[in-house]
Short mmCIF file of C-alpha atoms in Angstrom, two decimals:
data_model
loop_
_atom_site.label_atom_id
_atom_site.label_comp_id
_atom_site.label_asym_id
_atom_site.label_seq_id
_atom_site.Cartn_x
_atom_site.Cartn_y
_atom_site.Cartn_z
CA MET A 1 170.77 76.59 134.43
CA THR A 2 173.30 76.19 131.70
CA ILE A 3 174.72 78.71 129.29
CA ARG A 4 174.27 78.77 125.53
CA LEU A 5 177.69 78.65 123.78
CA PRO A 6 178.57 81.29 121.25
CA LYS A 7 177.88 79.84 117.74
CA VAL A 8 181.69 79.74 117.00
CA LEU A 9 182.25 77.61 119.98
CA ALA A 10 179.11 75.41 119.53
CA SER A 11 180.22 74.67 116.00
CA GLY A 12 183.46 73.21 117.18
CA ASP A 13 185.47 75.24 114.70
CA ASP A 14 188.29 76.49 116.90
CA GLY A 15 190.07 78.01 113.92
CA ALA A 16 187.16 80.34 113.39
CA ALA A 17 187.16 81.23 116.99
CA VAL A 18 190.88 82.17 116.80
CA GLU A 19 190.16 84.39 113.86
CA VAL A 20 187.37 86.14 115.77
CA LEU A 21 189.73 86.74 118.69
CA GLN A 22 192.49 88.01 116.50
CA GLN A 23 189.87 90.35 114.79
CA TYR A 24 188.93 91.81 118.23
CA PHE A 25 192.34 92.10 119.73
CA ARG A 26 194.63 92.57 116.79
CA ALA A 27 192.88 94.07 113.78
CA PRO A 28 192.80 97.94 113.35
CA ARG A 29 189.49 99.61 112.82
CA VAL A 30 189.03 100.71 109.30
CA LYS A 31 187.83 104.25 110.24
CA THR A 32 190.47 105.06 112.73
CA GLY A 33 193.46 102.73 111.97
CA ARG A 34 193.47 101.99 115.74
CA LEU A 35 192.47 98.96 117.70
CA ARG A 36 189.07 98.76 119.08
CA SER A 37 189.04 100.21 122.64
CA GLY A 38 188.08 96.90 124.17
CA ALA A 39 191.39 95.47 123.05
CA LEU A 40 193.06 97.81 125.46
CA TRP A 41 191.04 96.72 128.48
CA ASP A 42 192.98 93.68 129.73
CA GLU A 43 196.40 95.32 130.01
CA TRP A 44 195.23 98.88 130.78
CA ASP A 45 197.33 100.48 133.51
CA SER A 46 197.90 104.07 132.62
CA SER A 47 198.94 105.01 136.20
CA GLY A 48 201.28 102.10 136.73
CA THR A 49 199.61 101.29 140.05
CA ARG A 50 197.21 98.52 139.13
CA GLU A 51 199.08 95.78 140.88
CA ARG A 52 199.39 97.88 144.07
CA ASP A 53 195.76 98.98 143.98
CA VAL A 54 194.01 95.61 143.69
CA ASP A 55 191.81 96.26 146.81
CA VAL A 56 190.67 99.82 146.13
CA PHE A 57 188.85 101.39 143.21
CA THR A 58 190.88 104.17 141.54
CA ALA A 59 190.26 106.85 138.90
CA ASP A 60 192.20 104.61 136.42
CA ASP A 61 189.55 101.89 137.04
CA LEU A 62 186.82 104.40 135.99
CA VAL A 63 188.87 105.26 132.83
CA ALA A 64 189.25 101.49 132.15
CA VAL A 65 185.59 100.79 132.00
CA THR A 66 185.04 103.46 129.41
CA LEU A 67 187.16 101.13 127.06
CA LEU A 68 184.15 98.82 127.33
CA SER A 69 181.68 101.57 126.39
CA VAL A 70 180.20 102.37 129.71
CA ALA A 71 180.85 105.26 132.16
CA VAL A 72 180.37 106.13 135.74
CA SER A 73 178.71 109.60 136.26
CA PRO A 74 180.46 112.37 138.21
CA ASP A 75 178.31 111.79 141.26
CA GLY A 76 179.01 107.97 141.06
CA ALA A 77 182.84 108.73 140.74
CA ASP A 78 182.77 110.89 143.85
CA ILE A 79 180.98 108.14 145.81
CA ILE A 80 183.23 105.30 144.66
CA LEU A 81 186.47 107.09 144.85
CA ARG A 82 185.94 109.20 147.99
CA GLU A 83 182.70 108.94 150.00
CA ARG A 84 182.42 105.05 149.97
CA ARG A 85 185.99 104.29 149.22
CA ASP A 86 186.71 102.38 152.43
CA GLU A 87 183.49 100.45 152.30
CA PHE A 88 184.31 99.17 148.75
CA ALA A 89 187.87 98.49 149.66
CA GLU A 90 186.82 96.28 152.57
CA LEU A 91 184.45 94.36 150.26
CA LEU A 92 187.25 93.87 147.74
CA ARG A 93 189.49 92.48 150.51
CA GLU A 94 186.83 90.07 151.50
CA VAL A 95 186.60 88.91 147.89
CA GLY A 96 190.16 87.73 148.27
CA PRO A 97 192.84 87.64 145.54
CA ASP A 98 192.17 87.08 141.93
CA ARG A 99 191.84 83.47 140.86
CA ASP A 100 190.17 81.47 138.13
CA LEU A 101 186.39 81.26 138.28
CA VAL A 102 186.64 77.60 137.38
CA ASP A 103 188.40 76.89 140.61
CA GLU A 104 185.35 78.07 142.69
CA ALA A 105 183.87 74.75 143.85
CA ASP A 106 180.85 76.28 145.60
CA GLU A 107 178.09 78.27 143.96
CA MET A 108 178.20 82.01 144.78
CA THR A 109 175.32 83.21 146.85
CA PRO A 110 173.91 86.60 147.87
CA GLU A 111 176.02 86.20 151.07
CA SER A 112 179.29 85.83 148.92
CA PRO A 113 181.70 88.83 149.14
CA ALA A 114 181.73 89.21 145.34
CA TRP A 115 177.93 89.23 145.22
CA ARG A 116 177.63 91.62 148.13
CA LEU A 117 180.18 93.99 146.36
CA GLU A 118 178.15 94.03 143.22
CA THR A 119 174.89 94.67 144.94
CA ALA A 120 176.60 97.55 146.91
CA LEU A 121 177.81 99.00 143.62
CA TRP A 122 174.24 98.96 142.27
CA THR A 123 173.31 101.65 144.87
CA VAL A 124 175.77 104.05 143.26
CA PRO A 125 174.27 106.55 140.72
CA SER A 126 174.83 105.40 137.10
CA VAL A 127 176.13 101.96 138.25
CA GLY A 128 173.84 99.11 137.37
CA ARG A 129 174.44 95.47 136.56
CA THR A 130 176.67 96.06 133.63
CA VAL A 131 178.89 98.74 135.07
CA ALA A 132 179.21 96.90 138.35
CA SER A 133 180.30 93.71 136.68
CA LYS A 134 182.92 95.62 134.68
CA LEU A 135 184.27 97.39 137.75
CA ILE A 136 184.55 94.13 139.62
CA ALA A 137 186.10 92.45 136.57
CA ARG A 138 188.62 95.25 136.43
CA LYS A 139 189.79 94.30 139.99
CA ARG A 140 189.30 90.53 139.70
CA PRO A 141 189.62 89.74 135.90
CA ARG A 142 190.03 86.01 136.26
CA LEU A 143 187.28 85.57 138.76
CA TYR A 144 184.42 87.80 137.73
CA PRO A 145 182.79 87.56 134.25
CA ILE A 146 181.75 90.71 132.47
CA TYR A 147 178.02 91.05 131.91
CA ASP A 148 176.19 93.29 129.41
CA ARG A 149 172.99 92.96 127.38
CA VAL A 150 174.81 91.64 124.36
CA VAL A 151 176.63 88.85 126.24
CA GLY A 152 173.53 87.95 128.17
CA GLU A 153 171.48 87.52 124.99
CA VAL A 154 174.13 85.35 123.36
CA LEU A 155 174.84 83.13 126.35
CA ASP A 156 171.19 83.17 127.54
CA THR A 157 172.23 84.47 130.98
CA LYS A 158 169.97 87.45 131.37
CA LYS A 159 168.38 86.01 134.47
CA ALA A 160 171.46 84.75 136.11
CA HIS A 161 175.14 85.11 134.84
CA LEU A 162 177.82 84.44 137.41
CA ASN A 163 176.86 81.02 138.62
CA PRO A 164 175.84 79.55 135.18
CA VAL A 165 179.22 80.70 133.71
CA ARG A 166 181.12 79.17 136.64
CA GLN A 167 179.33 75.94 136.23
CA ALA A 168 179.85 75.83 132.48
CA LEU A 169 183.54 76.23 133.02
CA ARG A 170 183.56 73.35 135.48
CA ASP A 171 181.54 70.84 133.62
CA ASN A 172 183.02 67.78 132.03
CA ASP A 173 186.36 68.18 133.89
CA ARG A 174 186.75 71.84 133.11
CA GLU A 175 186.41 71.22 129.34
CA LEU A 176 185.19 74.70 128.38
CA HIS A 177 187.87 76.41 130.64
CA ASN A 178 190.68 74.41 129.12
CA ARG A 179 189.29 75.09 125.61
CA LEU A 180 189.24 78.87 126.26
CA VAL A 181 192.81 78.81 127.55
CA ALA A 182 193.96 76.91 124.44
CA LEU A 183 192.12 79.47 122.14
CA ARG A 184 193.91 82.27 123.93
CA GLU A 185 197.25 80.60 123.26
CA ARG A 186 196.43 79.85 119.60
CA ALA A 187 195.45 83.44 119.14
CA GLU A 188 198.73 84.52 120.76
CA LEU A 189 197.10 86.65 123.29
CA PRO A 190 198.76 87.70 126.55
CA ALA A 191 198.19 85.75 129.74
CA ALA A 192 196.42 88.99 130.98
CA VAL A 193 193.50 87.94 129.02
CA PRO A 194 191.71 85.33 131.22
CA ALA A 195 189.56 82.40 130.08
CA ILE A 196 186.30 84.14 131.01
CA ARG A 197 187.32 87.21 128.90
CA ILE A 198 187.78 84.79 125.88
CA LEU A 199 184.19 83.66 126.34
CA ASP A 200 182.98 87.27 126.75
CA VAL A 201 184.61 88.44 123.56
CA LEU A 202 183.38 85.46 121.50
CA ALA A 203 179.85 86.19 122.73
CA TRP A 204 180.06 89.93 122.13
CA MET A 205 181.57 89.61 118.76
CA GLN A 206 178.67 87.24 117.64
CA LEU A 207 176.18 90.20 117.68
CA LYS A 208 178.51 93.13 117.32
CA ALA A 209 180.66 91.91 114.44
CA PRO A 210 178.77 88.91 112.86
CA GLY A 211 180.74 89.15 109.62
#
């Protein structure tokens, strides 16, 4: 299965793609004069402990996902942060350190640690496919692509998202991955914004801010 590129990438107009990225990350909203909340996501570290807590979900992670318009319920938060804290921490350790998804040579399977972590999160109240992907992306931003209904519709990945995105990044000698990195640099975005996040934003903006 291959993904369908966002229109701005499929057109080959990288200048337009840069404009979309700058609109998302740099342009204040007319109503509030503030940046859209998603623009805060990649560098969010209100507690100053993100680097230390890479292998455990924290309250700051639950705040972070609200920047992407989802939320974990009180019961879900209690389970993630307290009742099953050690279980999820062990799964995060098994996933290993953050690294670029494009470097994953083998297809991820239901036995892969990242996949097992996602399916374990699905058993938590209020945590489905979308919230789980955002929680994992919070801990492994270069490795795990964010999924939601909008992104799935644009990329045509509603049935499967993780491996199709991985393969698309690797095709043609990593052409798409390299292009996304180049777009990040042209848009003058920080290195904290990984290649897969650039793809996510371009897909999301196609439906949410088509103008």
